[in-house]
XYZ file of C-alpha atoms in Angstrom:
586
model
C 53.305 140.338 87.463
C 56.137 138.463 88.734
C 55.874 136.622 91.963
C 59.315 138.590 93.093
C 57.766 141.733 92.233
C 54.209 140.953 94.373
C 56.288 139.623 97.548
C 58.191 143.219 97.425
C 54.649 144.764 97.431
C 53.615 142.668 99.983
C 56.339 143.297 102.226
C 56.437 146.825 101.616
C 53.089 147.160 102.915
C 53.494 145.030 105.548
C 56.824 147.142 106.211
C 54.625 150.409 106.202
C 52.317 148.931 108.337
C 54.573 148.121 110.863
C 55.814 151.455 110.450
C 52.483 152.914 111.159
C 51.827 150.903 114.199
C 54.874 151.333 116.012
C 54.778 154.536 117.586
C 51.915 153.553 118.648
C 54.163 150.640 120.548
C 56.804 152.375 121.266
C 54.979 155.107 122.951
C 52.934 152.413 125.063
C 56.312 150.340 125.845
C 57.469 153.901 126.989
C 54.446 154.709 129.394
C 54.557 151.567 130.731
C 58.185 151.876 131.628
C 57.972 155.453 133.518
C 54.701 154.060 134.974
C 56.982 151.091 136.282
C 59.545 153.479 137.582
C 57.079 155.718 139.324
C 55.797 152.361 141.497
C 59.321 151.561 142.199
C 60.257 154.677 143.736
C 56.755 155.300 145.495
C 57.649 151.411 146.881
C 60.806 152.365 148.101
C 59.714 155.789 150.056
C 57.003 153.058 151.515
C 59.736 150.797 152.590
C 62.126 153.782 153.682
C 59.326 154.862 155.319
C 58.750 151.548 157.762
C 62.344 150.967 158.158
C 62.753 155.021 159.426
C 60.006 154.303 161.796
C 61.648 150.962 162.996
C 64.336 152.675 164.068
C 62.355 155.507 165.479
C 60.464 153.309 167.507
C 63.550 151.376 168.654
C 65.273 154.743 169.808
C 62.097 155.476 171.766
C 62.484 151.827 173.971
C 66.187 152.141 174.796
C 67.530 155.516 173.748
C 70.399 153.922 172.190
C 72.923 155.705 169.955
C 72.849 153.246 167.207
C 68.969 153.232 166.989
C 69.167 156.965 166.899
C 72.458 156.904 163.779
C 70.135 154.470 161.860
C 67.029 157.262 162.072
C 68.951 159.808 160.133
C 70.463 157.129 157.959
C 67.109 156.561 157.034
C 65.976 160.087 156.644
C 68.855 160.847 154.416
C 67.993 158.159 152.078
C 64.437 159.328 151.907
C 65.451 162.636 151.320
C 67.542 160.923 148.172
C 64.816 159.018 146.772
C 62.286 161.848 147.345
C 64.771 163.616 145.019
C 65.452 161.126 142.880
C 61.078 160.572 142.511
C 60.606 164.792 141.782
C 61.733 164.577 138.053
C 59.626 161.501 137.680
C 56.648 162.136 139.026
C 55.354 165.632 136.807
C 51.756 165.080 137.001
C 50.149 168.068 139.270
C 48.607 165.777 142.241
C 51.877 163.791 142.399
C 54.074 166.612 142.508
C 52.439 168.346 145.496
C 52.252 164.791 147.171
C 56.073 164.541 146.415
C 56.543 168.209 148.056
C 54.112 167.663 151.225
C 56.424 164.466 152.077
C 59.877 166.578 151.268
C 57.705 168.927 154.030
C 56.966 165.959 156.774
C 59.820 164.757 156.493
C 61.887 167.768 157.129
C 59.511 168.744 160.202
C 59.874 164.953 161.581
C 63.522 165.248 161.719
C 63.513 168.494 163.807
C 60.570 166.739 166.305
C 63.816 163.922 166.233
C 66.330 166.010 166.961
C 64.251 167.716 169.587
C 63.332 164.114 171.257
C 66.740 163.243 170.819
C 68.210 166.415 173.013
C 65.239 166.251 175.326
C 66.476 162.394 176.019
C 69.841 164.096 177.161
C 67.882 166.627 179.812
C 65.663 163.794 181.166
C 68.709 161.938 182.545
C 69.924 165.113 184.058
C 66.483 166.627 185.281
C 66.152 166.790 189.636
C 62.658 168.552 189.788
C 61.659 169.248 186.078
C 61.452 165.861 185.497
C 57.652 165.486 185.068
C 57.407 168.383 183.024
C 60.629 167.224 180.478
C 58.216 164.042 179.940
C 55.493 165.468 179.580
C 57.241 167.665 176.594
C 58.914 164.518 175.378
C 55.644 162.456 174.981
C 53.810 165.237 173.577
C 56.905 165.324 170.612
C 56.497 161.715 170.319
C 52.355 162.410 169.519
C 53.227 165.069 166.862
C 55.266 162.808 165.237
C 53.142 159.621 165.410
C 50.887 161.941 163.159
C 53.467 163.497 160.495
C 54.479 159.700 160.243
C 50.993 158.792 159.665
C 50.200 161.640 157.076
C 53.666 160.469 155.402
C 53.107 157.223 154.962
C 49.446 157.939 154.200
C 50.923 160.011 151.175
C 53.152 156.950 150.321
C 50.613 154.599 150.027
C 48.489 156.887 147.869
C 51.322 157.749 145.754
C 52.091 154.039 145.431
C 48.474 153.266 144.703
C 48.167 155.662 141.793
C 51.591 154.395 140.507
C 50.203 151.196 140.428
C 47.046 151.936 138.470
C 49.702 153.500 135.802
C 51.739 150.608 135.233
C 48.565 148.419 134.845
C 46.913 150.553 132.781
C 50.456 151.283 130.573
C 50.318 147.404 130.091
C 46.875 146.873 128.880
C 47.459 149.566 126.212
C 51.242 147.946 125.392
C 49.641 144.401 124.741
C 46.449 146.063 123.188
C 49.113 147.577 120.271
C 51.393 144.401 120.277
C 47.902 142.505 119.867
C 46.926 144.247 117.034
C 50.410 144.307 115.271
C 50.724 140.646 115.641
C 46.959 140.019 114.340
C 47.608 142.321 111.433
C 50.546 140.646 110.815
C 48.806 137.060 111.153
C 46.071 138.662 108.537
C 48.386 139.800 105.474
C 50.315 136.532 106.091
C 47.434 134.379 105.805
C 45.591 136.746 102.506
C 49.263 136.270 101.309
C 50.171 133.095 101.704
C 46.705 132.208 100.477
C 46.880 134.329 97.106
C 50.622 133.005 96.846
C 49.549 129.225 97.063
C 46.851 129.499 94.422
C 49.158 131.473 91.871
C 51.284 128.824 92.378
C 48.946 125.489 92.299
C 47.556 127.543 89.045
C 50.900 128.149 86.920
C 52.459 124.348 88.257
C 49.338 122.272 86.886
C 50.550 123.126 83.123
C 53.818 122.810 83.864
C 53.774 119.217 85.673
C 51.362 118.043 82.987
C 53.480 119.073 80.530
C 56.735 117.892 81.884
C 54.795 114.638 82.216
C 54.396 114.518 78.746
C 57.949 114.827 77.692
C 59.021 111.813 80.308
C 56.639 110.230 78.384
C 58.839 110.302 75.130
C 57.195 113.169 73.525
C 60.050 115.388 73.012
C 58.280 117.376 70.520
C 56.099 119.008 73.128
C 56.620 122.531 73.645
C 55.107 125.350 75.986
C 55.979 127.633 73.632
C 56.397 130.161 76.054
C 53.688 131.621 78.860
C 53.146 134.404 81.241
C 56.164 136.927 82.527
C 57.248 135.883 85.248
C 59.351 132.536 87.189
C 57.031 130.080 85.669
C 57.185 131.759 82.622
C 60.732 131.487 83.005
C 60.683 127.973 84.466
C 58.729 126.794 81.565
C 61.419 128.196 79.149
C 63.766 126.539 80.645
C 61.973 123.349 80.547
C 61.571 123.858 76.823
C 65.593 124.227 76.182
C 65.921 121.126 78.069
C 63.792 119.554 75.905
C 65.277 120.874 72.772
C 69.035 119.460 74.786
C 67.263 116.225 75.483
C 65.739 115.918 71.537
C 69.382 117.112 70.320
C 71.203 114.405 72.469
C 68.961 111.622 71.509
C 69.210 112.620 67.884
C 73.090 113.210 68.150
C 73.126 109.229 69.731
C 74.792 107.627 66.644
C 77.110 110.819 66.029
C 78.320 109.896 69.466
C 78.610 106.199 68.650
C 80.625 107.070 65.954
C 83.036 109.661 67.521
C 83.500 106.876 70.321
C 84.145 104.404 67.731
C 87.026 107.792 66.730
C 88.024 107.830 69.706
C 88.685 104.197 70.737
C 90.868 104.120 67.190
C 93.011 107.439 68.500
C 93.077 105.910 71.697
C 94.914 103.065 70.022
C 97.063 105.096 67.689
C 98.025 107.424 70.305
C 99.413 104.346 72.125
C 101.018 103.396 69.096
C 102.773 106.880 68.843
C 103.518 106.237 72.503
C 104.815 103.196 72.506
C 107.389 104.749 69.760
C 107.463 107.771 71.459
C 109.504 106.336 74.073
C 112.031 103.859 72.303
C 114.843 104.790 73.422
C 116.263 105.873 69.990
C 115.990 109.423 69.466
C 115.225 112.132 72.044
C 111.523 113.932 71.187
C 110.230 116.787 72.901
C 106.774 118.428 72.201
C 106.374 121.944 73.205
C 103.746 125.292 72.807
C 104.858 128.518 72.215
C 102.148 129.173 75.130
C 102.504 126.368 78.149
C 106.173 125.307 77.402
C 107.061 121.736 77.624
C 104.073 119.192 76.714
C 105.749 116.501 76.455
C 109.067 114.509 76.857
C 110.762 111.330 76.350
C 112.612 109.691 78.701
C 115.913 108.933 76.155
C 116.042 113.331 75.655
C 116.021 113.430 79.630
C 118.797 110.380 79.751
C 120.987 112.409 76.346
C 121.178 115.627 78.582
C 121.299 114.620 82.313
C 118.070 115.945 83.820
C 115.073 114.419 85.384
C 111.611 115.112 84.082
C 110.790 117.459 86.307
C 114.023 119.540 86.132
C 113.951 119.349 82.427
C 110.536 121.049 81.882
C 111.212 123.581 84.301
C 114.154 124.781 82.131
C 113.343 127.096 78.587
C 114.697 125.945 75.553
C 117.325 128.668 75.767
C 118.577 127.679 78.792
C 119.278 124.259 77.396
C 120.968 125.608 74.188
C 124.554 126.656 73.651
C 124.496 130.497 73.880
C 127.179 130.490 70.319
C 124.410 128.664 68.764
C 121.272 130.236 70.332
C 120.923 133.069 67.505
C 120.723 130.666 65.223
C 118.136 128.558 66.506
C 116.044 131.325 67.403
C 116.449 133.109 63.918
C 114.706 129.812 62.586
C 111.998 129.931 65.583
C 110.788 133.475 64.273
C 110.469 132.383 60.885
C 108.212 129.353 61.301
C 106.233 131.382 64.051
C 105.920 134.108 61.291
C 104.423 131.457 59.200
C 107.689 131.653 56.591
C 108.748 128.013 57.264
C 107.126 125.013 58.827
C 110.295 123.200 60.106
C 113.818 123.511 60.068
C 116.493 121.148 60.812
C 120.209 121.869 61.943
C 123.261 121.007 64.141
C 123.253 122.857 67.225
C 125.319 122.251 70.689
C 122.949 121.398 74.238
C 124.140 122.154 77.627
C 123.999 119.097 79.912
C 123.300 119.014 83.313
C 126.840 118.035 84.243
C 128.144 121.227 82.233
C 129.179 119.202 79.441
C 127.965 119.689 75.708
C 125.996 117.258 73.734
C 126.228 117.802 69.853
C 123.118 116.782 68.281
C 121.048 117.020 64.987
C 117.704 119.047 65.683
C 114.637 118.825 63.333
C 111.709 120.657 64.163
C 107.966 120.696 62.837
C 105.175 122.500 63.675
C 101.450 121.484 63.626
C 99.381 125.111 63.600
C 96.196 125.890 64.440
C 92.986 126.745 61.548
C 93.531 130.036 62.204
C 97.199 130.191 61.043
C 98.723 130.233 64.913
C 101.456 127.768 66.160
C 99.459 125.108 68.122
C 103.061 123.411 68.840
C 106.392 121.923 67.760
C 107.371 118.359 67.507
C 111.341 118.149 68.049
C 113.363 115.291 67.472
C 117.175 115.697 68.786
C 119.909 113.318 67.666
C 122.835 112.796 69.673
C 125.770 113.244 67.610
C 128.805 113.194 69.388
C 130.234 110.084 68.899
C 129.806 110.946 65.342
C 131.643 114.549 65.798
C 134.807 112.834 67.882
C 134.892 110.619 65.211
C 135.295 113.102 62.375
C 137.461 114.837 64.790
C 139.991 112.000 65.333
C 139.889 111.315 61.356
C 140.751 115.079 60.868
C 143.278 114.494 63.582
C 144.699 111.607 61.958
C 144.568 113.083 58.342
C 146.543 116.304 59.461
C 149.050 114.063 61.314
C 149.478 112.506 57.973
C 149.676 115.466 56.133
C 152.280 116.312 58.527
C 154.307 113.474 58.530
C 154.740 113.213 55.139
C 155.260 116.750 54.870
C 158.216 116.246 57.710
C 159.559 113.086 55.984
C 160.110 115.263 52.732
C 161.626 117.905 54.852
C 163.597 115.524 56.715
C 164.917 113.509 53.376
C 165.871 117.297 52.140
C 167.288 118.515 55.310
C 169.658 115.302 55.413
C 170.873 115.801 52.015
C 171.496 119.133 52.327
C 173.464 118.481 55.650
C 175.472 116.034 54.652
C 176.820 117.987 51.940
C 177.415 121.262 53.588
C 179.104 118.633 56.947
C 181.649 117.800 54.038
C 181.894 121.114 52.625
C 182.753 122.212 56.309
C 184.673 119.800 57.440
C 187.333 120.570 54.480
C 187.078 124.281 55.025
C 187.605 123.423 58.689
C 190.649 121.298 58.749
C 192.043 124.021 56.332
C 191.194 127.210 58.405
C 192.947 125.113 61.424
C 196.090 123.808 59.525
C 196.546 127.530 58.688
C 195.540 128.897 62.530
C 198.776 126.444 63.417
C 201.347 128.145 61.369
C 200.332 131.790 60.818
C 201.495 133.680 63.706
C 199.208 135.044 66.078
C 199.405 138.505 65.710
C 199.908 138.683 61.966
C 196.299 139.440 59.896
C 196.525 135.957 58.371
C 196.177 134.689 61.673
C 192.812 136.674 62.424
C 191.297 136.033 58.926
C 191.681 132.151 59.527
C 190.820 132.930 62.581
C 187.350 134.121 61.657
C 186.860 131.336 58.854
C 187.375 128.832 61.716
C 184.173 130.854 64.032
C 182.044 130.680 60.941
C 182.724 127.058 59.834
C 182.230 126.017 63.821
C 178.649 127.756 63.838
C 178.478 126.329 60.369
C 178.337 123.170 61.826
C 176.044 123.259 64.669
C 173.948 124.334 61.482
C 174.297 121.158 60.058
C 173.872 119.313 63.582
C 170.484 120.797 63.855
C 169.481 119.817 60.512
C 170.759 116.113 61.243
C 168.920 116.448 64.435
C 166.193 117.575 62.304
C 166.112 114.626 59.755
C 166.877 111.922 62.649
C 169.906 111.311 61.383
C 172.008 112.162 64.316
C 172.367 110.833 67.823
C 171.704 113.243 71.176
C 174.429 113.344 73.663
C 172.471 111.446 76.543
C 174.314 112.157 79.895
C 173.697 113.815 83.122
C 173.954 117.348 83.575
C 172.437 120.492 85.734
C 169.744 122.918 83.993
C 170.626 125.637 86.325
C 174.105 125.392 84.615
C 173.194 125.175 81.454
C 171.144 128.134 81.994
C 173.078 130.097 83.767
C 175.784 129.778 80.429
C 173.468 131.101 77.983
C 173.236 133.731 80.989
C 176.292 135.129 80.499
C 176.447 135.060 76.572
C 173.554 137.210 76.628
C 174.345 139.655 79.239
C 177.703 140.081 77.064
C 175.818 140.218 73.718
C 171.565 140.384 73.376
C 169.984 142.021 76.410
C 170.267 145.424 76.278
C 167.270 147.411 77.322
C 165.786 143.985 78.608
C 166.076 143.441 82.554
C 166.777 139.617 83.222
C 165.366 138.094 86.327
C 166.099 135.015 87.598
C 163.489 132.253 89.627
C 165.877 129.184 89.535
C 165.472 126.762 92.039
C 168.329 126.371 94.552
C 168.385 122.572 94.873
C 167.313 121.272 91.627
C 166.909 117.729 90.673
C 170.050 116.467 88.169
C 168.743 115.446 84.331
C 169.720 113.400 82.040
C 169.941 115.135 78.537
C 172.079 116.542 75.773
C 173.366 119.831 77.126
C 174.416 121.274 73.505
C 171.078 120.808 72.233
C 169.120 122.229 76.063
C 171.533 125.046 75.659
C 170.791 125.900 71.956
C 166.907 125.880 72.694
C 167.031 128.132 75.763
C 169.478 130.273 73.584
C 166.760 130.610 70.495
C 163.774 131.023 73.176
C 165.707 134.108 74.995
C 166.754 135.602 71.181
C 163.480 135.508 70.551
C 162.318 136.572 73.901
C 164.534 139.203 73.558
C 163.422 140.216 69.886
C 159.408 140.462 70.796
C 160.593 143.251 73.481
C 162.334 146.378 71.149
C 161.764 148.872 73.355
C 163.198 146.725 76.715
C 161.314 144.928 79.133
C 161.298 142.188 81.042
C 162.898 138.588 80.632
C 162.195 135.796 83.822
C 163.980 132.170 83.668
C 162.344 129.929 86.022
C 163.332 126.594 87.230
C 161.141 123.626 89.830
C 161.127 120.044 90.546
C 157.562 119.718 89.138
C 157.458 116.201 91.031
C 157.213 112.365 89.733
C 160.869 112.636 88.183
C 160.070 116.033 85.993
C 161.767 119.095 85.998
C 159.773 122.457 84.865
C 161.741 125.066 82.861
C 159.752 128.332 82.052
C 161.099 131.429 79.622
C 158.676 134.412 80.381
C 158.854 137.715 78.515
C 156.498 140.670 78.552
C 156.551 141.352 74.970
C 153.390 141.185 72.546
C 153.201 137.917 72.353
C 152.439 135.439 69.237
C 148.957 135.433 67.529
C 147.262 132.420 67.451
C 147.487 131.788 63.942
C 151.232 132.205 64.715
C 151.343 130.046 67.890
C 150.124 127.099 65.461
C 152.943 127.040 63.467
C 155.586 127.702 66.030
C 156.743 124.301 66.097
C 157.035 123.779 62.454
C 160.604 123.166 60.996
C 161.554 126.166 59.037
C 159.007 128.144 60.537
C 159.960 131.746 61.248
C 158.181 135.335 61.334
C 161.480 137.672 60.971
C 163.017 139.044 57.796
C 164.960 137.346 55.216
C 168.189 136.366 56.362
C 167.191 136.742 60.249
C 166.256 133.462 61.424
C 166.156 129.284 60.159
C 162.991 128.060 61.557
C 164.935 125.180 63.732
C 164.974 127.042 66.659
């Protein structure tokens, strides 16, 4: 049996016991408590008693008021505690006791209150004197003798009170005797049986644990009786077998120290390349995040340590090239690759982008799982604005020589057609001289002159085109020059289109060639004008802009140029209307 199992049954009995014993307590502590009342109260009707009497006799001397007040003070408190003792005292003798002095002392305050008005007809008696004294001593006698019975009654009441509450306290400390002896006895069998069980299941158990700390670790108990030594030697005999492992298992741990010095050692080598600042390397798990990071990644995008690793990977990533990146995450974490490697955009901490060259490996786990990624990151954007500038540079090139060919052809062409018109235009002028004015000669020369004059500003913007003329440099007024083409278009182009006008009222004077600022405001309102069919609105606008510039704007609310259009716009020759409807050297 265990020894958990016998101290239940021991204090279970010791429990029912107590159990047994104690009404036998409590109904001795209660006896001895109304026995303890019952003296109390017969004490006090003794005490009320001799003070009552006190003041009786007092009142008797002098015949004073207050001695005669403090009587029936005295009586009425008697008559309280007398009512207060009835419930309390229920035995038969003490009842009637209780009753006869309820009686007396009813009957001695009448005699009192007879003495007391007899006192008032003394002091006024002439020859009934002897008589009212006589009367008033033979009231005093009567209640000399209720007093006596009273307190007679008292005194016996008090007596057998007393016998109560000595006899309720023998038989209280005859039942707390006997509980606490009883007590003392199963303590003592039980401590007793408890102390041999236990000398009798330790001696095995020290001499065996002896044994072992003597180096015989193959000593066993091999198991004993059911219950905490049992237990206690089991457990002795798994340390043993921990003990006998560990000492066994002493070169095994020689060795893996000898391991773990050497990965101590190569993990410093990894560290100390870990954190040349070449290359930005991150190690992270798909479960805690950030492991580790280098110092050179944290320097490449801006952050501390601490504000890098509370950041996810996608907050660090361009969002255009997030799906990507991802994409390759889910296949190596669905065991379809085991790296990857691409060019992807990071977001710095300053807001600006760092282009970089990301390969990623990941070391898994035996079961399969991702244990966690290795990620090297190499910043790339010198590299990029390099490429960028040589792309730059080639397709300035490309241009060039594409504009010197233009140019050569342009010039060519312009100097033959300036000849061409130059002929046709002294012609058309020499006849314009001599035809008369009204005759249809006159108007048909007339006409040839327009067309060879716009002819030639033709050619002028294909010399201006092939750098083989000179601009008019001189000083002149935008607002003018705006206001001109103004009026040639409210004569000729506008239309449906409403025109408003932002020009500023004391603009700065230029210095320019008006021909060609008034051809290029021309061409931008035509084609203003042309991207609104159906009317709308055209706005010139004029500031100083400050630092010696002046700002010109030409604003329509058309539909605008697409922006495979808007790269071209500037291109010589360049034009998105029909054959026949516009040069390209606008």
């Amino acid at each position: 049996m265990r020894i958990a199992t016998r101290l239940r049954l021991v204090s279970g009995a010791t429990l029912a016991a107590f159990l047994l014993i104690l009404p036998l307590v409590a109904g001795s502590l209660l006896s001895f408590r109304r026995a303890k009342t019952q003296f109390l109260l017969a004490n006090e009707l003794r005490v009320n008693f001799l003070e009552r009497n006190s003041s009786r006799d007092q009142y008797f001397l002098h015949r004073e008021e207050p001695s005669r007040r403090s009587w029936f003070l005295h009586m009425e408190e008697g008559e309280w505690i007398l009512a207060k003792a009835g419930p309390q005292f229920r035995e038969e003798g003490d009842a009637r006791k209780i009753e006869e002095m309820r009686v007396i002392l009813g009957e001695n305050a009448s005699i009192f209150r007879r003495i007391v008005s007899n006192t008032g007809a003394l002091q006024l008696a002439g020859a009934n004197r002897e008589l009212l004294e006589e009367l008033d001593k033979r009231l005093y006698s009567q209640m000399l003798l209720k007093s006596a019975t009273f307190n007679g009654l008292a005194t016996n009441l008090e007596a057998s009170a007393r016998d109560r509450v000595e006899a309720a306290y023998r038989r209280l400390a005859v039942a707390i005797g006997l509980f606490a002896a009883g007590l003392a006895l199963v303590t003592s069998v039980v401590a007793t049986q408890l102390a041999r069980l236990i000398r009798r299941r330790l001696e095995p158990l020290h001499a065996g644990v002896r044994q072992v700390a003597d180096g015989d670790l193959d000593f066993r108990f091999g198991g004993g009786p059911g219950d905490e030594f049992g237990e206690l030697a089991g457990s002795i005999d798994a340390m043993t077998d921990k003990l006998q492992a560990s000492t066994r298992g002493l070169e095994r741990e020689t060795a893996r120290r000898v391991k773990a010095v050497a990965a101590r050692e190569s993990e410093a080598r990894f560290r100390a390349w870990f954190d040349l600042p070449l290359i930005g390397i991150c190690i992270t798990s798909p479960e805690k995040g950030w492991l580790e990071v280098n110092d050179h990644l944290c320097d490449m995008l801006g952050y501390q340590r601490t504000e890098l690793t509370n950041r996810s990977w996608a907050d660090l990533t361009h969002p255009e090239d997030l799906a990507a990146d991802q994409e390759r995450f889910g296949q190596v974490m669905r065991g379809e690759l085991e790296g990857y490697a691409l060019e992807k955009r990071f977001l710095k901490r300053d807001g600006g982008i760092l282009e970089a060259e990301l390969a990623v490996r990941c070391v898994r786990k035996p079961e399969g799982g991702v244990d966690y990624f290795v990620a090297l990151i190499l910043d790339i954007t010198e590299r990029r604005q390099a490429e960028a500038q040589r792309q730059a540079l080639s397709d300035q090139l490309q241009q060039a020589q594409k504009m010197e060919s233009l140019g050569s052809l342009a010039g060519g062409v312009a100097h033959d057609m300036n000849n061409v018109l130059a002929a046709i235009l002294g012609l058309a002028t020499a006849h314009l001289e001599v035809q008369p004015p009204d005759s249809p000669a006159h108007q048909a020369f007339d006409t040839i002159t327009k067309a060879a004059v716009r002819g030639r500003e033709l050619v002028k913007s294909l010399l201006a085109f092939a750098r083989r003329s000179l601009a008019e440099d001189a000083e002149l007024d935008l607002n003018a020059v705006i206001m001109d083409n103004v009026r040639i278009l409210e004569r000729t182009t506008l239309a449906k289109v409403r025109l408003e006008l932002a020009l500023a009222p004391a603009l700065s004077p230029m210095r320019g060639d008006s021909g060609a600022l008034a051809h290029a405001f021309m061409n931008l309102c035509v084609n203003a004008v042309d991207a609104m069919p159906e009317g709308g609105t055209l706005v010139l606008r004029t500031r100083n802009a400050g630092d010696g510039w002046i700002e010109a704007q030409v604003e329509d609310s058309g539909c605008g140029m697409a922006p495979e259009v808007l790269e071209k716009a500037l291109d010589p020759f360049f034009t998105t209307k029909g054959v026949g409807k516009g040069t390209g050297l606008g």
